[in-house]
Amino acid sequence: MRGPSRIPETVGLPGALPALARSLAAHRFILRSLVRNEVLTRYSHTLLGVAWSLLNPLAMLLVYSFVFGVVFQVRFGRATPAGEVPYGIVLFSGLLAHMFLAETLNRAQGVVLENANYVKRVIFPLEVLPVGVAAANLVHAGVALLVLLAAILATGHSIPPTALLLPAVWAPFAAMVLGLAMFVASLGVFVRDIGQVLGFVTTVLLFLSPILFPADMLPAALRDALVLNPLTVPVEQTRAVLLWGEAPDWRALGGYALAGAAMAWTGSWWFLRTRKGFADVM
């Protein structure tokens, strides 16, 4: 392995994200292989194989549509020219973000421990492990998005032109999730209980976000507090561009982009700073 592709033992905060980017570019073939393995092994040894990546979100969409839309008659009170969007579709558009966040963090917390043989190899770029997890779950989210788009069309609604702005909504969200994954991957080596905590935290984030209910159901004070949830802005702006046909709230999205960049930067710095201690505790 060539020297320029190696990250120095000590990386300062200003140079953390550029160092990570250089490493990922130099080891893109390893990263690509990790992402492919993450995607394929999830459904390995199953009868339908990768077809489950479509069937799972489809089943979730149907169940949530029936339980909340038919049984409980929950409504978001928003309509398009084709009529009110079914609650199941609105709900599933928010669950996309939660699934991406929760599955990435729950997988990232053990990814270094599961690849302990790589830790002893000084030349292996450990930083590609959490990045590969995040990228693989982004692929799964993309497949689930296809199911959502098909459901929108199947219910007689059209996909608005503003849907083209969806990458602008999800790019800062992906940066936020990547930074959190880098933190969690490192903490998972030193604090083995982090997996138990994450299950609780991701559940709390689900119920304290506007995924299951519209934010305007809450008092103004609590509504403002929802912004602290990393899911709130991506969920609301995803629905704006994908379901309501509205431009995103650029002010809210700009603030979230700064927060996402800061999280990606500090998460990268933390992982690169602590990785030299992994071998001591494994």
Coordinates of C-alpha atoms in Angstrom, one line a residue:
M1 CA 0.0 0.0 0.0
R2 CA 1.4 3.4 -0.9
G3 CA 2.3 5.8 1.8
P4 CA 0.1 8.8 0.6
S5 CA -3.0 6.7 1.2
R6 CA -2.2 6.2 4.9
I7 CA -3.7 8.5 7.5
P8 CA -1.2 9.8 10.1
E9 CA -1.5 8.4 13.6
T10 CA -2.5 11.8 14.9
V11 CA -5.0 13.9 13.0
G12 CA -6.2 17.2 14.2
L13 CA -9.8 18.3 14.0
P14 CA -9.3 20.7 11.0
G15 CA -7.8 18.0 8.9
A16 CA -10.0 15.1 10.0
L17 CA -12.6 15.2 7.2
P18 CA -10.2 15.9 4.4
A19 CA -8.0 13.0 5.7
L20 CA -11.1 10.7 5.7
A21 CA -12.0 11.8 2.2
R22 CA -8.5 11.0 0.9
S23 CA -8.5 7.6 2.6
L24 CA -11.9 6.7 1.1
A25 CA -10.7 7.8 -2.4
A26 CA -7.5 5.8 -2.1
H27 CA -9.4 2.7 -0.8
R28 CA -12.5 3.1 -2.9
F29 CA -12.3 -0.5 -4.1
I30 CA -12.3 -1.8 -0.5
L31 CA -15.2 0.5 0.3
R32 CA -17.1 -0.7 -2.7
S33 CA -16.6 -4.3 -1.7
L34 CA -17.7 -3.7 1.8
V35 CA -20.9 -2.0 0.6
R36 CA -21.7 -4.8 -1.7
N37 CA -21.1 -7.4 1.0
E38 CA -23.3 -5.4 3.5
V39 CA -26.1 -5.3 1.0
L40 CA -26.0 -8.9 -0.1
T41 CA -25.2 -10.6 3.2
R42 CA -28.3 -9.1 4.9
Y43 CA -30.5 -11.5 2.9
S44 CA -28.0 -14.3 2.3
H45 CA -29.2 -17.9 2.8
T46 CA -32.8 -16.8 2.3
L47 CA -35.1 -18.2 -0.3
L48 CA -35.9 -14.9 -2.0
G49 CA -32.5 -13.3 -1.5
V50 CA -32.3 -9.6 -2.4
A51 CA -35.9 -9.6 -3.3
W52 CA -36.5 -9.0 0.4
S53 CA -35.1 -5.5 0.0
L54 CA -38.3 -4.7 -1.9
L55 CA -40.7 -7.0 0.0
N56 CA -39.8 -5.7 3.5
P57 CA -40.6 -2.0 2.9
L58 CA -43.7 -3.0 0.8
A59 CA -45.0 -5.1 3.7
M60 CA -44.3 -2.3 6.2
L61 CA -46.1 0.2 3.9
L62 CA -49.2 -2.1 3.7
V63 CA -49.3 -2.8 7.4
Y64 CA -48.9 0.8 8.5
S65 CA -51.5 2.0 5.9
F66 CA -54.0 -0.5 7.3
V67 CA -53.4 0.0 11.0
F68 CA -53.1 3.8 11.1
G69 CA -55.0 4.8 8.0
V70 CA -57.9 2.4 8.1
V71 CA -58.3 1.3 11.7
F72 CA -57.3 4.4 13.6
Q73 CA -58.2 6.9 10.8
V74 CA -55.2 9.1 11.5
R75 CA -54.8 12.0 9.1
F76 CA -52.1 14.6 8.5
G77 CA -54.6 17.1 7.0
R78 CA -52.6 17.9 4.0
A79 CA -53.9 17.5 0.4
T80 CA -52.6 17.7 -3.1
P81 CA -54.5 18.4 -6.3
A82 CA -55.3 14.7 -6.5
G83 CA -56.7 14.7 -2.9
E84 CA -55.4 13.8 0.5
V85 CA -52.3 11.6 0.6
P86 CA -53.0 8.3 2.4
Y87 CA -51.6 8.3 5.9
G88 CA -49.6 5.1 5.3
I89 CA -47.7 6.9 2.5
V90 CA -47.1 10.0 4.7
L91 CA -46.0 7.7 7.6
F92 CA -43.7 5.6 5.4
S93 CA -42.0 8.7 4.0
G94 CA -40.9 9.5 7.5
L95 CA -40.0 6.0 8.4
L96 CA -37.5 6.0 5.6
A97 CA -35.4 8.5 7.5
H98 CA -35.8 6.6 10.8
M99 CA -34.9 3.3 9.2
F100 CA -31.7 4.7 7.7
L101 CA -30.6 6.3 11.0
A102 CA -31.5 3.4 13.3
E103 CA -30.2 0.6 11.1
T104 CA -26.9 2.5 10.4
L105 CA -26.2 3.2 14.1
N106 CA -27.3 -0.3 15.3
R107 CA -25.0 -1.9 12.7
A108 CA -22.1 0.6 13.2
Q109 CA -21.8 0.0 16.9
G110 CA -20.5 -3.5 16.3
V111 CA -18.8 -3.3 12.9
V112 CA -15.2 -2.9 14.3
L113 CA -15.7 -5.7 16.8
E114 CA -17.0 -8.0 14.1
N115 CA -13.9 -7.3 12.0
A116 CA -11.3 -7.7 14.8
N117 CA -8.9 -9.4 12.5
Y118 CA -8.5 -6.1 10.6
V119 CA -7.7 -4.2 13.7
K120 CA -4.4 -6.0 14.1
R121 CA -3.4 -5.2 10.5
V122 CA -1.8 -1.8 10.6
I123 CA -2.3 -1.2 6.9
F124 CA -6.0 -1.8 6.9
P125 CA -8.1 1.4 6.7
L126 CA -10.5 0.9 9.6
E127 CA -12.3 4.1 8.7
V128 CA -14.0 2.4 5.7
L129 CA -16.0 0.1 8.0
P130 CA -18.5 2.6 9.4
V131 CA -18.6 4.4 6.1
G132 CA -19.4 1.2 4.4
V133 CA -22.3 0.5 6.8
A134 CA -23.8 4.0 6.2
A135 CA -23.4 3.6 2.4
A136 CA -25.1 0.2 2.4
N137 CA -28.0 1.4 4.4
L138 CA -28.3 4.4 2.1
V139 CA -28.7 1.8 -0.7
H140 CA -31.5 0.1 1.3
A141 CA -33.2 3.4 1.8
G142 CA -33.0 4.0 -2.0
V143 CA -34.8 0.7 -2.6
A144 CA -37.4 1.6 -0.1
L145 CA -37.8 5.0 -1.8
L146 CA -38.7 3.2 -5.0
V147 CA -41.4 1.3 -3.2
L148 CA -42.7 4.6 -1.8
L149 CA -42.7 6.3 -5.3
A150 CA -44.6 3.3 -6.7
A151 CA -47.2 3.6 -3.9
I152 CA -47.7 7.3 -4.6
L153 CA -48.5 6.6 -8.2
A154 CA -50.7 3.6 -7.3
T155 CA -52.9 5.7 -5.1
G156 CA -53.6 8.2 -8.0
H157 CA -51.2 10.9 -7.0
S158 CA -48.4 12.2 -9.1
I159 CA -44.8 12.8 -8.2
P160 CA -44.2 16.5 -8.1
P161 CA -41.3 18.2 -9.8
T162 CA -40.0 19.3 -6.4
A163 CA -39.1 15.6 -5.9
L164 CA -35.9 16.4 -7.8
L165 CA -34.8 18.3 -4.7
L166 CA -34.8 15.2 -2.5
P167 CA -31.0 14.8 -2.8
A168 CA -30.6 18.3 -1.4
V169 CA -32.7 17.2 1.6
W170 CA -30.9 13.9 2.2
A171 CA -27.3 15.0 1.6
P172 CA -27.0 16.8 4.9
F173 CA -29.0 14.0 6.6
A174 CA -26.5 11.4 5.2
A175 CA -23.7 13.6 6.6
M176 CA -25.3 13.7 10.0
V177 CA -25.8 9.9 10.0
L178 CA -22.2 9.3 8.8
G179 CA -20.8 11.4 11.7
L180 CA -23.0 9.6 14.2
A181 CA -21.9 6.3 12.8
M182 CA -18.2 7.2 13.1
F183 CA -18.8 8.1 16.8
V184 CA -20.8 5.0 17.5
A185 CA -18.4 2.6 15.8
S186 CA -15.6 3.9 18.0
L187 CA -17.7 3.9 21.2
G188 CA -18.8 0.3 20.4
V189 CA -15.2 -0.9 20.9
F190 CA -14.7 0.7 24.3
V191 CA -18.2 0.6 25.7
R192 CA -19.9 -2.7 24.9
D193 CA -23.2 -1.6 26.3
I194 CA -23.7 1.0 23.6
G195 CA -25.8 -1.4 21.6
Q196 CA -28.4 -1.7 24.3
V197 CA -28.6 2.1 24.7
L198 CA -28.9 2.7 21.0
G199 CA -32.1 0.5 20.7
F200 CA -33.7 2.7 23.3
V201 CA -32.4 6.0 21.9
T202 CA -33.6 5.3 18.3
T203 CA -37.0 4.3 19.6
V204 CA -37.2 7.6 21.5
L205 CA -36.2 9.5 18.4
L206 CA -39.0 7.8 16.5
F207 CA -41.7 8.9 19.0
L208 CA -40.3 12.3 19.6
S209 CA -40.3 13.2 15.9
P210 CA -43.1 14.2 13.5
I211 CA -43.1 10.8 11.9
L212 CA -46.2 9.3 13.5
F213 CA -48.1 12.6 13.9
P214 CA -48.0 16.2 12.4
A215 CA -45.8 18.6 14.4
D216 CA -48.7 21.1 14.6
M217 CA -50.5 18.7 17.0
L218 CA -48.1 19.8 19.7
P219 CA -47.9 23.1 21.7
A220 CA -45.6 25.7 20.2
A221 CA -43.0 25.2 22.9
L222 CA -42.7 21.4 22.3
R223 CA -42.9 22.0 18.6
D224 CA -39.7 24.1 18.8
A225 CA -38.0 21.4 20.8
L226 CA -38.6 18.9 17.9
V227 CA -35.9 20.7 16.0
L228 CA -33.3 19.1 18.3
N229 CA -34.3 15.7 17.0
P230 CA -32.0 14.9 14.0
L231 CA -35.0 13.3 12.2
T232 CA -37.3 16.3 12.3
V233 CA -35.9 18.4 9.5
P234 CA -35.2 15.5 7.1
V235 CA -38.7 14.1 7.6
E236 CA -40.6 17.3 7.2
Q237 CA -38.5 18.4 4.2
T238 CA -38.8 15.0 2.5
R239 CA -42.6 15.2 2.8
A240 CA -42.5 18.8 1.5
V241 CA -40.7 18.0 -1.7
L242 CA -42.0 14.5 -2.3
L243 CA -45.6 14.6 -1.2
W244 CA -46.8 18.2 -0.9
G245 CA -45.0 19.5 -4.0
E246 CA -43.4 22.4 -2.0
A247 CA -39.9 23.8 -2.1
P248 CA -38.0 22.9 1.1
D249 CA -37.5 25.3 3.9
W250 CA -34.1 26.5 2.8
R251 CA -33.4 28.2 6.1
A252 CA -34.1 25.1 8.1
L253 CA -32.3 23.0 5.6
G254 CA -29.3 25.3 5.6
G255 CA -29.0 25.2 9.4
Y256 CA -29.3 21.4 9.3
A257 CA -26.6 21.2 6.6
L258 CA -24.2 23.1 8.9
A259 CA -25.1 20.7 11.8
G260 CA -24.6 17.7 9.5
A261 CA -21.3 18.9 8.3
A262 CA -20.1 19.6 11.9
M263 CA -21.2 16.1 12.9
A264 CA -19.5 14.4 10.0
W265 CA -16.3 16.4 10.8
T266 CA -16.2 15.7 14.5
G267 CA -17.3 12.1 14.1
S268 CA -14.4 11.5 11.6
W269 CA -12.0 13.2 13.9
W270 CA -13.1 11.1 16.9
F271 CA -12.8 7.9 15.0
L272 CA -9.4 8.7 13.6
R273 CA -8.2 9.9 17.0
T274 CA -9.3 6.8 18.9
R275 CA -8.6 4.0 16.3
K276 CA -5.1 3.5 17.6
G277 CA -6.5 2.3 20.9
F278 CA -8.8 -0.4 19.4
A279 CA -6.2 -3.1 19.5
D280 CA -5.6 -2.5 23.2
V281 CA -9.1 -3.4 24.2
M282 CA -9.9 -6.2 21.7

